[in-house]
Amino acid sequence: ESSIVTVHGKLETATQNYIGGIARMKKVVKFGGSSLASAEQFKKVGNIIRAEESRRYVVPSAPGKRFSADTKVTDMLYGCYAAAENGEDFTEKLAAIKDRYQEIINGLGLKFSLDEDFEVIRKNFAEKAGSNYAASRGEFLNGKIMAAYLGFEFIDAAEVVRFDENGDFQSEITNEIMSARLKKAKNAVIPGFYGATEEGRVVTFSRGGSDITGALVAASINAKLYENWTDVSGFLMADPRIVNNPKKIKTITYGELRELSYMGASVLHEEAVFPVRTSGIPINIRNTNEPENEGTLIVSNEIKHENTITGIAGKQNFTVLSIEKSMMNSELGFCRKILTILEQNGVSFENMPSGIDTVSVVISDSNLKNKTEIIVEEIKRACNPDSVVVYPNMALIATVGTGMAYTKGVASKIFTALAESDINIRMIDQGSSEINVLVGIENDDFEKGINAIYKAFN
Ligand code: ADP
Ligand code: ASP
Ligand code: MG
């Protein structure tokens, strides 16, 4: 539309009405840390927002890395607060954080001071306000700068994103408060990543959680589109840090995205899908450094892909317990016993593929901690299995695609690719949704395995 705006006279009025119509199509734009790491990046972001009037609500992350060895402001805040909590002098650490913001403010030529904010933060750190509060300041301060830069209203997320006393997110009340508040704001900046309890105690989402805030804002105003701006030109078929120059995915369903992001494709926080999925708001992943690229569109309806598979993702550091017992399938309550043992040990599991006489339990090492021996002992005692074999140092790779259900030979193609690369498959599981084939291989084979599967389908 920007090309029509230059026309004069009557046509201009018509164009303005047209643009007005577009403006009523509200979009929410979320920018990730690397998109806001410096004044240069802020300028790109400003241009993107100003290019479309419909981009009315902005959700910023904290400043991320400016170069690969740099530190994200969020991590600086965690570090600074840890020092404060230990009763150490945290003056320098806090000054380094302030410098990051000052550099942005200066680079943008803003007459805007964060002195008072930093004084409040210093006091609260000294009074041990909590690491959630500490981390949230990254987005809070960046949001203030963004609002000043754009001339948009600043709305503190603590006002509109609600958690309960246990720190659990409250979706319904958040939606109510947020939509009521945003009705009063034509344009606004709402910092990502955090919210607060009714009493005002700040609580953050898990890392990468600004994606969730963006989705909440989009849902609360029933946006036409949720644009998620990052540093890659969309969702790629595989992690670009593992596969060299992977192909971009043009369209992907919420379901596929959820599988891929859950399995480690960290482009979008796995929980960011829920708020928009229910209201059918599409998500568009875009690149701040290449705004002309259309990116990836995430939609609800099933779509045909040029490829059988949509993407590949994976995670490392799992342990697989493989339990064997003949006639297991006819024994009542066998799996329940296993699950009870896990539950009593406070261990949640990832996956539980089973065969006629075998069942495997896949547990991430961070959940398992050091409880392998106890759990194996208890399973032996309670279930009297023929054997329990423990496979440590495992990686899981998920090959995902709605097209798989209609295509023969996908699984065999995956297995052949892995075999030809000399990789042992320890576990296979096809999700009941038929959009996901999961394989368990050794940690050491992880990158080789992802590359092998990628090549087999490209
Ligand atoms: P932001 O700070 O903008 O939220 P993130 O770092 O959270 O960005 O996510 C973008 C990064 O996700 C990319 O830089 C890339 O390294 C990584 N990534 C992992 N898997 C994929 C994938 N399948 N497609 C694109 N990016 C991926
Ligand atoms: N700044 C937070 C993080 O680094 C949240 C986010 O970027 O989404 O995890
Ligand atoms: Mg992110």
XYZ file of C-alpha atoms and ligand atoms in Angstrom:
495
model
C 0.000 0.000 0.000
C 2.892 2.392 0.616
C 3.331 2.839 -3.139
C -0.204 4.220 -3.530
C 0.207 6.759 -0.738
C 2.395 8.997 -2.898
C -0.485 9.747 -5.301
C -2.057 13.240 -5.012
C -5.523 14.802 -5.167
C -8.770 12.902 -4.908
C -7.042 9.628 -5.213
C -5.151 10.470 -2.068
C -8.355 10.756 -0.046
C -9.519 7.472 -1.449
C -6.190 5.989 -0.561
C -6.403 7.368 2.947
C -9.788 5.760 3.415
C -8.346 2.566 2.111
C -5.385 2.818 4.458
C -7.858 3.662 7.236
C -9.558 0.379 6.507
C -6.256 -1.385 6.713
C -5.471 0.407 9.949
C -8.567 -1.097 11.438
C -6.961 -4.436 10.685
C -4.968 -4.568 13.867
C -1.681 -6.383 13.925
C 0.516 -7.223 16.873
C 4.236 -7.117 16.256
C 6.699 -8.807 18.579
C 10.421 -8.162 18.232
C 13.024 -10.536 19.656
C 16.224 -9.667 21.475
C 18.571 -9.533 18.512
C 16.083 -7.267 16.684
C 16.482 -4.775 19.542
C 20.108 -5.257 20.531
C 21.315 -1.828 19.409
C 20.189 1.573 18.142
C 20.778 0.343 14.568
C 18.369 -2.509 15.161
C 15.834 -0.188 16.808
C 15.857 1.941 13.662
C 15.065 -1.070 11.494
C 12.245 -1.936 13.863
C 10.934 1.636 13.765
C 10.839 1.524 9.965
C 8.959 -1.748 9.998
C 6.343 -0.469 12.436
C 5.891 2.840 10.614
C 5.538 1.088 7.263
C 2.048 -0.127 8.206
C -0.482 1.726 10.267
C -2.054 -1.566 11.241
C 1.034 -2.425 13.305
C -0.488 -0.858 16.380
C 0.624 -2.980 19.307
C 4.291 -3.679 19.878
C 5.763 -6.317 22.168
C 9.517 -5.937 22.648
C 12.036 -8.339 24.187
C 15.052 -7.183 26.164
C 18.150 -6.261 24.128
C 19.805 -9.475 22.937
C 23.238 -10.167 21.537
C 24.818 -7.592 19.222
C 27.422 -10.161 18.096
C 27.777 -13.845 18.854
C 30.077 -13.490 21.888
C 27.865 -10.778 23.407
C 25.646 -11.270 26.486
C 21.872 -10.807 26.461
C 20.644 -8.143 28.864
C 18.381 -10.769 30.454
C 21.437 -12.833 31.365
C 23.225 -9.734 32.645
C 20.232 -9.048 34.887
C 20.179 -12.584 36.273
C 23.927 -12.290 36.969
C 23.627 -8.886 38.574
C 20.758 -9.986 40.776
C 22.606 -13.127 41.877
C 25.419 -10.878 43.096
C 22.925 -8.648 44.924
C 21.314 -11.654 46.539
C 24.725 -12.856 47.753
C 25.232 -9.507 49.394
C 28.043 -8.652 46.949
C 28.614 -5.207 45.496
C 26.619 -5.173 42.250
C 27.260 -1.556 41.264
C 29.454 -2.352 38.265
C 27.211 -5.096 36.967
C 24.215 -2.760 37.090
C 26.212 0.032 35.450
C 27.085 -2.311 32.555
C 23.376 -2.977 32.045
C 22.576 0.712 32.126
C 25.289 1.258 29.492
C 23.519 -1.121 27.123
C 20.359 1.000 27.302
C 22.200 4.298 27.261
C 23.918 3.271 24.035
C 20.522 2.674 22.452
C 19.054 5.938 23.762
C 22.049 7.927 22.521
C 22.105 6.166 19.165
C 18.457 7.036 18.633
C 19.047 10.647 19.669
C 16.320 10.458 22.306
C 16.063 12.913 25.176
C 15.070 10.285 27.605
C 16.574 9.302 30.911
C 16.445 5.992 32.720
C 18.219 7.401 35.798
C 15.163 7.209 38.020
C 14.285 3.729 36.824
C 17.787 2.490 37.566
C 17.643 4.017 41.035
C 14.425 2.095 41.740
C 15.960 -1.082 40.342
C 19.102 -0.664 42.473
C 16.981 -0.304 45.607
C 14.816 -3.297 44.757
C 17.852 -5.458 44.021
C 19.368 -4.490 47.376
C 16.065 -5.430 49.006
C 16.099 -8.777 47.182
C 12.975 -8.297 45.103
C 13.479 -11.684 43.416
C 15.077 -12.965 40.226
C 11.796 -12.806 38.311
C 11.547 -9.106 39.017
C 15.205 -8.695 38.076
C 14.884 -10.449 34.712
C 11.677 -8.611 33.845
C 13.455 -5.228 33.918
C 15.087 -6.110 30.589
C 11.780 -5.949 28.736
C 10.362 -3.193 30.976
C 13.165 -0.744 30.177
C 13.349 -1.668 26.516
C 9.601 -1.120 26.298
C 9.940 2.359 27.758
C 12.588 3.264 25.208
C 10.514 1.793 22.400
C 7.417 3.748 23.472
C 9.405 6.989 23.604
C 10.989 6.282 20.222
C 7.686 5.511 18.491
C 5.523 7.992 20.376
C 3.276 5.116 21.483
C 1.710 4.669 24.891
C 3.644 2.448 27.320
C 1.604 -0.175 29.142
C 3.418 -2.071 31.886
C 2.847 -5.807 31.420
C 2.483 -6.083 35.213
C -0.873 -4.337 34.757
C -2.260 -6.576 32.046
C -0.652 -10.028 32.346
C -1.825 -11.849 35.446
C -0.293 -14.740 37.407
C -1.640 -16.362 40.571
C 0.181 -16.633 43.891
C 1.816 -19.924 42.836
C 3.233 -18.225 39.784
C 0.830 -19.938 37.394
C -0.333 -17.913 34.428
C -4.026 -16.884 34.501
C -5.255 -16.855 30.936
C -8.885 -15.787 31.307
C -8.390 -12.883 33.656
C -5.407 -11.740 31.590
C -7.509 -11.729 28.465
C -10.208 -9.666 30.183
C -7.880 -7.091 31.711
C -5.739 -6.796 28.613
C -8.556 -6.387 26.098
C -10.262 -3.771 28.305
C -7.011 -1.853 28.676
C -6.024 -2.013 25.004
C -9.430 -0.746 23.881
C -8.317 2.562 25.392
C -5.037 2.686 23.489
C -4.770 3.317 19.760
C -1.112 2.390 19.807
C 0.836 0.810 22.611
C 4.035 -0.883 23.628
C 3.571 -3.805 26.016
C 6.848 -5.342 27.191
C 7.140 -9.109 26.775
C 8.160 -11.918 29.108
C 6.476 -10.945 32.397
C 3.326 -10.098 34.275
C 2.386 -9.884 37.931
C 0.134 -11.267 40.640
C -2.864 -9.296 41.835
C -0.670 -7.895 44.614
C 1.862 -6.753 42.067
C 4.628 -9.339 42.522
C 6.363 -9.701 39.163
C 6.424 -13.188 37.589
C 8.121 -14.101 34.306
C 7.342 -16.785 31.771
C 10.129 -19.247 30.974
C 13.014 -18.118 28.763
C 11.961 -16.882 25.356
C 8.565 -16.000 26.830
C 8.066 -12.684 25.026
C 6.629 -14.807 22.214
C 3.837 -15.767 24.622
C 3.097 -12.142 25.531
C 2.829 -11.300 21.825
C 0.308 -14.104 21.376
C -1.696 -12.943 24.412
C -1.877 -9.392 23.106
C -2.921 -10.663 19.667
C -5.666 -12.832 21.166
C -6.957 -10.074 23.464
C -7.539 -7.608 20.611
C -8.543 -10.308 18.141
C -5.751 -9.228 15.805
C -5.773 -10.034 12.106
C -2.200 -11.204 12.373
C 0.527 -11.802 14.919
C 3.880 -10.878 13.414
C 6.846 -12.355 15.236
C 10.015 -10.577 14.081
C 13.328 -12.319 14.676
C 16.740 -12.830 13.080
C 15.896 -15.570 10.576
C 13.688 -15.288 7.510
C 11.106 -17.660 8.863
C 10.795 -21.121 10.229
C 13.428 -23.200 8.500
C 13.245 -26.901 7.790
C 15.984 -27.492 10.330
C 18.069 -25.558 12.819
C 20.420 -23.339 10.761
C 23.128 -23.880 13.372
C 23.085 -27.594 12.486
C 22.125 -27.785 8.810
C 23.857 -25.454 6.397
C 21.383 -23.072 4.776
C 18.179 -25.068 5.305
C 15.124 -24.329 3.168
C 12.468 -22.015 4.490
C 9.029 -23.367 5.362
C 6.429 -21.161 3.644
C 3.373 -22.319 5.557
C 3.103 -24.538 8.558
C 0.174 -25.618 10.717
C -0.066 -24.833 14.425
C 0.162 -28.556 15.112
C 3.380 -28.993 13.141
C 4.849 -25.896 14.712
C 4.011 -27.111 18.185
C 5.746 -30.448 17.535
C 8.818 -28.749 16.096
C 9.148 -26.066 18.731
C 8.559 -28.544 21.525
C 11.320 -30.671 20.033
C 13.834 -27.872 20.090
C 13.203 -25.593 17.112
C 13.567 -22.579 19.330
C 12.346 -19.927 16.876
C 9.076 -19.571 18.714
C 8.300 -20.429 22.350
C 6.275 -23.648 22.352
C 3.534 -22.072 24.497
C 3.038 -19.132 22.154
C 0.774 -21.179 19.932
C -2.163 -21.739 22.329
C -3.561 -18.214 22.744
C -3.769 -17.543 19.005
C -4.662 -21.030 17.865
C -8.067 -20.984 19.550
C -9.021 -17.729 17.865
C -7.466 -18.731 14.552
C -5.084 -15.771 14.392
C -2.248 -16.616 12.013
C 1.348 -16.070 13.118
C 3.868 -14.698 10.644
C 7.559 -15.248 11.448
C 9.566 -12.425 9.875
C 13.169 -11.250 9.722
C 13.938 -7.746 11.021
C 17.117 -7.777 8.934
C 15.300 -8.803 5.746
C 11.823 -7.245 5.981
C 11.063 -7.857 2.296
C 11.083 -11.598 2.898
C 7.540 -12.897 3.522
C 8.772 -15.311 6.164
C 6.691 -18.217 7.378
C 2.939 -18.183 7.869
C 1.498 -20.361 10.601
C -2.118 -21.288 9.985
C -4.763 -23.597 11.345
C -6.180 -25.306 8.307
C -4.350 -28.192 6.788
C -2.377 -27.197 3.778
C -0.603 -29.107 1.082
C 3.140 -28.860 1.162
C 5.539 -29.203 -1.712
C 7.436 -31.547 0.565
C 6.267 -34.641 2.359
C 7.860 -33.465 5.525
C 7.663 -29.973 6.924
C 10.612 -29.865 9.268
C 13.087 -31.625 11.528
C 14.018 -30.775 15.091
C 15.653 -32.494 17.995
C 16.894 -32.381 21.545
C 19.804 -33.986 23.354
C 20.393 -35.530 26.777
C 17.751 -38.135 27.402
C 17.798 -41.503 29.104
C 15.695 -44.344 27.763
C 14.582 -47.125 30.095
C 13.641 -50.113 28.022
C 11.534 -52.631 29.906
C 10.860 -56.107 28.567
C 8.520 -58.780 29.808
C 6.839 -61.510 27.815
C 3.066 -61.287 27.767
C 3.324 -57.723 29.082
C 0.417 -56.672 26.923
C -1.986 -58.959 28.746
C -0.842 -57.965 32.213
C -3.252 -55.541 33.794
C -1.773 -52.369 35.221
C 1.805 -52.918 34.028
C 2.315 -49.426 32.656
C 0.425 -47.890 35.524
C 2.944 -49.391 37.942
C 5.813 -47.882 35.978
C 4.159 -44.490 35.820
C 3.360 -44.568 39.526
C 7.029 -45.152 40.286
C 8.003 -42.182 38.148
C 5.341 -40.051 39.776
C 6.420 -41.004 43.287
C 9.961 -39.993 42.396
C 8.776 -36.680 41.020
C 9.980 -37.520 37.513
C 7.972 -36.592 34.432
C 8.615 -38.408 31.182
C 8.822 -37.311 27.591
C 7.531 -40.260 25.719
C 6.452 -43.866 26.170
C 6.505 -45.971 23.036
C 5.441 -49.573 23.506
C 5.456 -52.871 21.660
C 3.884 -56.234 22.478
C 6.437 -57.257 25.061
C 8.357 -54.041 25.575
C 7.770 -50.565 26.760
C 10.308 -47.749 26.784
C 10.221 -44.652 28.875
C 12.075 -41.630 27.576
C 13.105 -39.168 30.271
C 15.117 -35.996 29.880
C 18.221 -35.990 32.053
C 17.200 -32.727 33.647
C 13.987 -34.385 34.889
C 15.682 -37.630 35.847
C 18.423 -35.971 37.885
C 20.252 -38.867 39.523
C 17.323 -41.128 40.118
C 18.015 -43.777 37.457
C 19.139 -46.466 39.879
C 16.297 -46.018 42.344
C 13.733 -46.059 39.564
C 15.169 -49.162 37.908
C 15.239 -50.935 41.281
C 11.646 -50.042 41.992
C 10.496 -51.145 38.536
C 12.220 -54.489 39.025
C 10.556 -54.941 42.391
C 7.068 -53.841 41.381
C 6.811 -55.228 37.833
C 9.087 -58.249 37.857
C 10.228 -57.638 34.246
C 12.476 -59.973 32.210
C 14.908 -57.086 31.778
C 15.364 -53.361 32.196
C 18.012 -51.827 29.969
C 19.162 -48.260 30.507
C 20.334 -46.250 27.491
C 21.939 -43.008 28.670
C 23.154 -40.095 26.488
C 20.348 -40.274 23.993
C 19.075 -37.678 21.581
C 15.602 -37.467 20.076
C 14.947 -36.326 16.537
C 11.432 -35.519 15.357
C 10.560 -35.480 11.688
C 7.301 -33.604 11.352
C 4.747 -33.075 8.595
C 1.010 -33.322 8.061
C 1.815 -34.721 4.626
C 3.269 -37.841 6.213
C -0.062 -39.427 6.965
C -0.819 -39.582 3.218
C 2.602 -40.603 1.986
C 4.020 -44.088 2.067
C 7.573 -44.854 2.995
C 8.420 -41.754 5.015
C 9.503 -43.743 8.052
C 11.611 -46.122 5.979
C 13.268 -43.168 4.259
C 14.245 -41.782 7.658
C 15.585 -45.115 8.878
C 17.527 -45.725 5.655
C 19.090 -42.268 5.842
C 20.235 -42.892 9.391
C 21.503 -46.395 8.630
C 23.461 -45.125 5.640
C 25.131 -42.607 7.912
C 26.068 -45.427 10.241
C 23.760 -44.272 13.021
C 22.132 -46.742 15.402
C 18.466 -46.208 16.115
C 17.641 -47.119 19.705
C 14.002 -46.179 19.687
C 11.266 -45.393 17.197
C 7.914 -43.828 17.892
C 5.257 -42.582 15.552
C 2.961 -40.135 17.315
C -0.718 -41.062 17.115
C -1.388 -37.810 15.290
C 0.646 -39.273 12.406
C 2.431 -36.000 11.851
C 5.569 -36.958 13.715
C 8.145 -39.739 13.550
C 10.460 -39.753 16.527
C 13.772 -41.586 16.662
C 16.138 -42.037 19.582
C 19.841 -42.086 18.708
C 23.032 -41.414 20.608
C 23.923 -37.863 21.597
C 27.128 -38.075 19.575
C 25.166 -38.795 16.398
C 22.767 -35.888 16.891
C 23.967 -33.378 14.288
C 24.897 -36.081 11.805
C 21.421 -37.582 12.195
C 19.588 -34.305 11.557
C 21.714 -33.671 8.477
C 21.107 -37.197 7.189
C 17.320 -36.875 7.482
C 17.365 -33.367 5.984
C 19.311 -34.608 2.947
C 17.016 -37.565 2.459
C 14.068 -35.222 1.864
C 15.801 -32.427 -0.046
P 14.381 -13.977 19.175
O 15.450 -13.427 20.064
O 14.059 -13.091 18.024
O 13.188 -14.416 19.943
P 15.372 -16.678 19.019
O 16.832 -16.751 19.226
O 14.484 -17.018 20.168
O 15.008 -15.240 18.451
O 14.932 -17.597 17.787
C 15.541 -17.465 16.531
C 16.665 -18.481 16.384
O 16.123 -19.809 16.392
C 17.414 -18.412 15.085
O 18.433 -17.448 15.121
C 17.958 -19.835 14.922
O 19.300 -19.909 15.329
C 17.119 -20.682 15.869
N 16.455 -21.825 15.236
C 16.423 -23.094 15.702
N 15.730 -23.890 14.898
C 15.286 -23.133 13.876
C 14.483 -23.397 12.715
N 13.992 -24.604 12.442
N 14.241 -22.349 11.891
C 14.715 -21.116 12.142
N 15.458 -20.818 13.224
C 15.762 -21.806 14.079
N 14.427 -11.754 27.333
C 13.876 -13.023 27.676
C 14.884 -14.123 27.396
O 16.006 -13.845 27.054
C 12.564 -13.290 26.992
C 12.595 -13.267 25.487
O 13.552 -12.806 24.888
O 11.610 -13.721 24.893
O 14.578 -15.276 27.582
Mg 12.834 -16.132 21.071
